mmCIF file of C-alpha atoms in Angstrom:
data_model
loop_
_atom_site.group_PDB
_atom_site.id
_atom_site.type_symbol
_atom_site.label_atom_id
_atom_site.label_comp_id
_atom_site.label_asym_id
_atom_site.label_seq_id
_atom_site.Cartn_x
_atom_site.Cartn_y
_atom_site.Cartn_z
ATOM 1 C CA MET A 14 0.029 -0.272 0.038
ATOM 2 C CA LEU A 15 1.260 3.432 -1.135
ATOM 3 C CA THR A 16 1.237 6.622 0.701
ATOM 4 C CA ARG A 17 -0.947 9.272 0.123
ATOM 5 C CA LYS A 18 2.499 10.999 -1.049
ATOM 6 C CA GLN A 19 3.902 8.492 -2.304
ATOM 7 C CA LEU A 20 0.641 7.886 -4.981
ATOM 8 C CA ASP A 21 0.767 11.662 -5.570
ATOM 9 C CA LEU A 22 4.609 11.681 -6.795
ATOM 10 C CA LEU A 23 3.251 8.802 -9.227
ATOM 11 C CA GLU A 24 0.870 9.562 -10.339
ATOM 12 C CA PHE A 25 2.810 12.731 -11.216
ATOM 13 C CA ILE A 26 6.081 11.646 -12.693
ATOM 14 C CA HIS A 27 3.234 8.517 -14.660
ATOM 15 C CA LYS A 28 1.405 12.386 -16.099
ATOM 16 C CA ARG A 29 4.403 13.733 -17.308
ATOM 17 C CA VAL A 30 6.199 10.758 -19.135
ATOM 18 C CA GLN A 31 3.202 9.795 -20.817
ATOM 19 C CA ARG A 32 3.017 13.891 -21.863
ATOM 20 C CA ASP A 33 6.913 14.632 -22.391
ATOM 21 C CA GLY A 34 8.597 10.931 -23.215
ATOM 22 C CA VAL A 35 11.032 11.832 -20.012
ATOM 23 C CA PRO A 36 10.504 12.313 -16.404
ATOM 24 C CA PRO A 37 10.103 15.408 -14.125
ATOM 25 C CA SER A 38 13.131 16.549 -12.197
ATOM 26 C CA PHE A 39 13.588 16.744 -8.951
ATOM 27 C CA ASP A 40 13.058 20.236 -8.697
ATOM 28 C CA GLU A 41 9.905 19.941 -10.653
ATOM 29 C CA MET A 42 8.937 16.815 -8.160
ATOM 30 C CA LYS A 43 9.587 18.904 -5.232
ATOM 31 C CA GLU A 44 7.581 21.677 -6.374
ATOM 32 C CA ALA A 45 4.013 19.587 -7.369
ATOM 33 C CA LEU A 46 4.502 18.590 -4.154
ATOM 34 C CA ASP A 47 4.913 20.590 -2.193
ATOM 35 C CA LEU A 48 7.579 20.231 -0.175
ATOM 36 C CA ARG A 49 10.472 22.810 1.129
ATOM 37 C CA SER A 50 13.177 20.177 0.034
ATOM 38 C CA LYS A 51 14.777 17.441 -2.384
ATOM 39 C CA SER A 52 15.814 15.667 0.721
ATOM 40 C CA GLY A 53 11.547 14.654 0.948
ATOM 41 C CA ILE A 54 11.534 13.510 -3.189
ATOM 42 C CA HIS A 55 14.242 10.889 -2.726
ATOM 43 C CA ARG A 56 12.575 9.278 0.186
ATOM 44 C CA LEU A 57 9.384 9.096 -1.784
ATOM 45 C CA ILE A 58 11.568 7.490 -4.480
ATOM 46 C CA THR A 59 13.434 5.595 -2.840
ATOM 47 C CA ALA A 60 10.090 4.083 -1.244
ATOM 48 C CA LEU A 61 8.195 3.348 -4.577
ATOM 49 C CA GLU A 62 11.204 1.725 -6.007
ATOM 50 C CA GLU A 63 11.840 -0.707 -3.391
ATOM 51 C CA ARG A 64 7.522 -1.251 -3.857
ATOM 52 C CA GLY A 65 8.301 -2.544 -7.233
ATOM 53 C CA PHE A 66 6.467 0.232 -9.045
ATOM 54 C CA ILE A 67 9.607 2.291 -10.208
ATOM 55 C CA ARG A 68 12.926 1.658 -11.384
ATOM 56 C CA ARG A 69 16.230 3.881 -11.246
ATOM 57 C CA LEU A 70 18.243 3.573 -14.371
ATOM 58 C CA ALA A 71 21.878 3.275 -13.495
ATOM 59 C CA HIS A 72 24.231 5.736 -14.490
ATOM 60 C CA ARG A 73 22.015 8.125 -15.776
ATOM 61 C CA ALA A 74 20.768 11.411 -14.325
ATOM 62 C CA ARG A 75 17.365 11.252 -12.741
ATOM 63 C CA ALA A 76 16.540 8.715 -15.161
ATOM 64 C CA ILE A 77 13.052 6.931 -14.004
ATOM 65 C CA GLU A 78 11.064 4.055 -15.757
ATOM 66 C CA ILE A 79 7.346 3.412 -14.193
ATOM 67 C CA VAL A 80 7.286 -0.481 -13.942
ATOM 68 C CA LYS A 81 3.977 -0.792 -13.003
ATOM 69 C CA LEU A 82 0.911 1.174 -11.438
ATOM 70 C CA PRO A 83 -1.310 0.159 -8.847
ATOM 71 C CA ASP A 84 -5.557 0.014 -9.227
ATOM 72 C CA ALA A 85 -5.627 3.531 -8.348
ATOM 73 C CA LEU A 86 -3.932 4.370 -11.329
ATOM 74 C CA ASP A 87 -4.328 2.082 -13.307
ATOM 75 C CA THR A 88 -6.913 3.500 -15.771
ATOM 76 C CA SER A 89 -5.499 2.259 -18.741
ATOM 77 C CA LYS A 90 -4.914 -0.638 -20.159
ATOM 78 C CA GLY A 91 -2.941 0.739 -22.604
ATOM 79 C CA PHE A 92 0.251 2.388 -20.234
ATOM 80 C CA VAL A 93 4.240 1.720 -21.165
ATOM 81 C CA PRO A 94 7.123 3.009 -19.912
ATOM 82 C CA LYS A 95 8.205 5.584 -22.447
ATOM 83 C CA VAL A 96 12.116 5.056 -21.579
ATOM 84 C CA ILE A 97 12.440 1.734 -23.984
ATOM 85 C CA GLU A 98 15.442 -0.090 -23.038
ATOM 86 C CA GLY A 99 17.575 -2.203 -25.175
ATOM 87 C CA ASP A 100 20.826 -4.443 -26.375
ATOM 88 C CA ARG A 101 20.260 -6.641 -22.459
ATOM 89 C CA PRO A 102 18.358 -9.378 -22.330
ATOM 90 C CA ALA A 103 15.046 -8.382 -20.985
ATOM 91 C CA ALA A 104 14.200 -8.966 -16.959
ATOM 92 C CA ALA A 105 10.560 -11.134 -16.430
ATOM 93 C CA PRO A 106 7.966 -8.694 -15.974
ATOM 94 C CA PRO A 107 6.650 -7.735 -12.454
ATOM 95 C CA ALA A 108 3.807 -9.762 -11.776
ATOM 96 C CA ARG A 109 1.301 -6.883 -11.987
ATOM 97 C CA SER A 110 3.460 -5.063 -14.828
ATOM 98 C CA LEU A 111 1.674 -4.382 -17.886
ATOM 99 C CA PRO A 112 1.739 -5.634 -20.995
ATOM 100 C CA VAL A 113 4.157 -3.666 -23.604
ATOM 101 C CA GLU A 114 2.061 -2.525 -26.984
ATOM 102 C CA ALA A 115 3.121 -5.005 -29.627
ATOM 103 C CA HIS A 116 3.092 -2.937 -32.819
ATOM 104 C CA ALA A 117 5.869 -0.971 -33.656
ATOM 105 C CA MET A 118 7.375 1.851 -36.737
ATOM 106 C CA GLU A 119 10.024 1.896 -37.931
ATOM 107 C CA LEU A 120 11.013 5.425 -37.773
ATOM 108 C CA PRO A 121 14.094 7.792 -39.837
ATOM 109 C CA VAL A 122 16.753 8.911 -37.601
ATOM 110 C CA MET A 123 17.837 11.787 -39.067
ATOM 111 C CA GLY A 124 21.508 12.256 -38.343
ATOM 112 C CA ARG A 125 22.385 13.641 -33.870
ATOM 113 C CA ILE A 126 20.849 16.370 -32.080
ATOM 114 C CA ALA A 127 22.923 19.029 -29.972
ATOM 115 C CA ALA A 128 22.322 18.778 -26.385
ATOM 116 C CA GLY A 129 25.103 20.934 -25.375
ATOM 117 C CA VAL A 130 26.078 22.858 -28.382
ATOM 118 C CA PRO A 131 24.141 23.531 -31.212
ATOM 119 C CA ILE A 132 25.764 21.387 -34.786
ATOM 120 C CA ALA A 133 24.852 21.485 -38.172
ATOM 121 C CA ALA A 134 21.705 22.002 -39.037
ATOM 122 C CA ILE A 135 19.420 18.236 -39.420
ATOM 123 C CA SER A 136 19.500 17.045 -43.153
ATOM 124 C CA GLU A 137 19.948 13.137 -44.320
ATOM 125 C CA GLU A 138 18.640 9.463 -43.055
ATOM 126 C CA SER A 139 21.779 7.701 -41.458
ATOM 127 C CA HIS A 140 19.298 4.508 -40.547
ATOM 128 C CA LYS A 141 16.141 3.411 -38.937
ATOM 129 C CA VAL A 142 14.915 2.017 -35.569
ATOM 130 C CA ALA A 143 11.617 0.163 -34.352
ATOM 131 C CA VAL A 144 9.394 2.496 -32.263
ATOM 132 C CA PRO A 145 6.308 1.056 -30.454
ATOM 133 C CA GLY A 146 3.359 2.780 -31.784
ATOM 134 C CA GLN A 147 1.968 3.677 -28.465
ATOM 135 C CA MET A 148 4.936 5.861 -28.526
ATOM 136 C CA LEU A 149 3.504 8.204 -31.102
ATOM 137 C CA SER A 150 1.379 10.473 -30.290
ATOM 138 C CA GLY A 151 -1.133 11.554 -32.193
ATOM 139 C CA LYS A 152 -1.333 12.782 -35.916
ATOM 140 C CA GLY A 153 1.529 13.684 -38.950
ATOM 141 C CA HIS A 154 5.148 12.979 -39.098
ATOM 142 C CA HIS A 155 7.905 11.285 -37.048
ATOM 143 C CA TYR A 156 11.234 10.884 -37.125
ATOM 144 C CA ALA A 157 14.086 10.442 -34.613
ATOM 145 C CA LEU A 158 17.730 11.865 -33.745
ATOM 146 C CA GLU A 159 20.203 10.566 -31.788
ATOM 147 C CA VAL A 160 21.186 12.842 -29.402
ATOM 148 C CA LYS A 161 24.735 14.104 -29.027
ATOM 149 C CA GLY A 162 25.846 16.407 -25.074
ATOM 150 C CA ASP A 163 24.892 16.090 -21.801
ATOM 151 C CA SER A 164 22.834 19.740 -21.613
ATOM 152 C CA MET A 165 20.017 17.667 -21.299
ATOM 153 C CA ILE A 166 20.348 15.067 -18.363
ATOM 154 C CA ASP A 167 17.890 16.935 -15.500
ATOM 155 C CA VAL A 168 15.344 15.751 -17.608
ATOM 156 C CA GLY A 169 17.021 12.265 -18.163
ATOM 157 C CA ILE A 170 17.993 12.598 -21.763
ATOM 158 C CA ASN A 171 21.704 11.516 -22.033
ATOM 159 C CA ASP A 172 24.646 11.841 -24.693
ATOM 160 C CA GLY A 173 24.048 8.586 -27.242
ATOM 161 C CA ASP A 174 19.717 7.918 -26.439
ATOM 162 C CA ILE A 175 17.426 8.714 -29.643
ATOM 163 C CA VAL A 176 15.020 11.090 -29.294
ATOM 164 C CA VAL A 177 10.987 10.661 -30.685
ATOM 165 C CA ILE A 178 9.973 13.588 -31.788
ATOM 166 C CA ARG A 179 6.843 14.809 -33.639
ATOM 167 C CA GLU A 180 7.085 17.362 -36.603
ATOM 168 C CA THR A 181 5.166 20.320 -35.725
ATOM 169 C CA ASN A 182 6.641 23.970 -36.054
ATOM 170 C CA THR A 183 4.897 24.910 -33.287
ATOM 171 C CA ALA A 184 5.319 24.933 -29.438
ATOM 172 C CA ASP A 185 3.637 25.509 -26.014
ATOM 173 C CA ASN A 186 6.989 26.943 -23.225
ATOM 174 C CA GLY A 187 7.860 24.344 -21.587
ATOM 175 C CA ASP A 188 7.915 21.935 -24.427
ATOM 176 C CA ILE A 189 11.171 19.985 -25.654
ATOM 177 C CA VAL A 190 11.392 20.862 -29.077
ATOM 178 C CA VAL A 191 14.118 20.553 -31.644
ATOM 179 C CA ALA A 192 14.825 24.635 -32.930
ATOM 180 C CA LEU A 193 16.637 25.443 -35.879
ATOM 181 C CA VAL A 194 18.714 28.169 -35.147
ATOM 182 C CA GLU A 195 19.294 31.324 -37.887
ATOM 183 C CA ASP A 196 18.716 28.564 -39.924
ATOM 184 C CA GLN A 197 22.449 26.461 -39.405
ATOM 185 C CA GLU A 198 21.666 24.857 -36.173
ATOM 186 C CA ALA A 199 20.065 22.436 -34.506
ATOM 187 C CA THR A 200 19.171 21.847 -31.046
ATOM 188 C CA LEU A 201 17.360 20.281 -28.905
ATOM 189 C CA LYS A 202 16.096 22.432 -25.485
ATOM 190 C CA ARG A 203 13.037 23.909 -23.551
ATOM 191 C CA PHE A 204 10.950 25.975 -25.564
ATOM 192 C CA ARG A 205 9.580 29.111 -23.926
ATOM 193 C CA GLN A 206 8.111 32.335 -25.821
ATOM 194 C CA GLN A 207 7.654 35.832 -24.690
ATOM 195 C CA GLY A 208 6.562 38.932 -26.239
ATOM 196 C CA ASN A 209 9.003 37.801 -29.360
ATOM 197 C CA THR A 210 11.745 36.936 -27.333
ATOM 198 C CA ILE A 211 12.548 32.827 -27.686
ATOM 199 C CA ALA A 212 14.322 30.918 -25.355
ATOM 200 C CA LEU A 213 16.018 28.057 -25.421
ATOM 201 C CA GLU A 214 16.328 26.213 -21.269
ATOM 202 C CA ALA A 215 18.665 23.754 -20.989
ATOM 203 C CA ALA A 216 18.719 20.912 -18.126
ATOM 204 C CA ASN A 217 21.692 20.811 -17.487
ATOM 205 C CA PRO A 218 23.590 23.922 -14.558
ATOM 206 C CA ALA A 219 26.539 23.488 -16.403
ATOM 207 C CA TYR A 220 24.692 25.725 -19.437
ATOM 208 C CA GLU A 221 23.334 28.665 -20.050
ATOM 209 C CA THR A 222 19.767 29.610 -21.683
ATOM 210 C CA ARG A 223 20.459 30.939 -24.667
ATOM 211 C CA LEU A 224 17.711 34.139 -26.266
ATOM 212 C CA PHE A 225 16.737 34.464 -29.597
ATOM 213 C CA HIS A 226 14.632 37.096 -31.529
ATOM 214 C CA ASP A 227 11.265 34.959 -32.606
ATOM 215 C CA ASP A 228 12.471 35.314 -36.016
ATOM 216 C CA GLN A 229 15.808 33.108 -35.207
ATOM 217 C CA VAL A 230 14.233 30.168 -34.068
ATOM 218 C CA LYS A 231 12.191 27.848 -36.248
ATOM 219 C CA VAL A 232 10.556 24.610 -34.430
ATOM 220 C CA GLN A 233 11.282 21.483 -36.189
ATOM 221 C CA GLY A 234 9.564 19.449 -33.882
ATOM 222 C CA CYS A 235 8.208 17.983 -30.108
ATOM 223 C CA LEU A 236 9.798 15.470 -27.698
ATOM 224 C CA VAL A 237 7.795 12.898 -27.492
ATOM 225 C CA GLY A 238 9.519 9.531 -26.493
ATOM 226 C CA LEU A 239 13.041 8.369 -26.057
ATOM 227 C CA ILE A 240 14.527 5.379 -26.101
ATOM 228 C CA ARG A 241 17.560 3.969 -24.803
ATOM 229 C CA SER A 242 21.028 1.347 -25.661
ATOM 230 C CA TYR A 243 23.208 -0.150 -23.589
#
């Protein structure tokens, strides 16, 4: 049985993973649960892990996978973890873990995207990757990119991960987007716009937020999923 706080945190993580494809940061968890410090979040995360509801991915900054949901949150039999593990044998599923959607689609991997200093704009398909159908949110074209850099590690996006992107030229504040800067450089950052100014925010304190005029940045897609290989 989970405490109210444990259940609230699990629900918050689940909703954010389903919406963004990545778990929230500890700061976001602390704010959502109205706690004074991150030590309380650490205790709740440990309790959820000990009870088999989540799994922290080793050597990955704040990367959390939801393994199962309690009856109170199990309203959709279509739930699947948004972090897909590869290149290692799969562990036996927990007794109440939910089935993974069998249908998969192949997406083109359009080169690398910088999670750090921007790199040359994406242009050509390098190979394809199989993606669970449920990871593809809504209608429209999707594609994948290999992450290079560590500027988004606080939201669980690490160097070498594959991000799944829904193609769009618009974004809401707080979305993680593929942004084309001055038609030359592509980068993966959190998007915020105020008036004519666009901020591209990193999720790593080592990187500064970059500010641009709105005509300098073009949104090329929004993050919907993450694939991790070991």
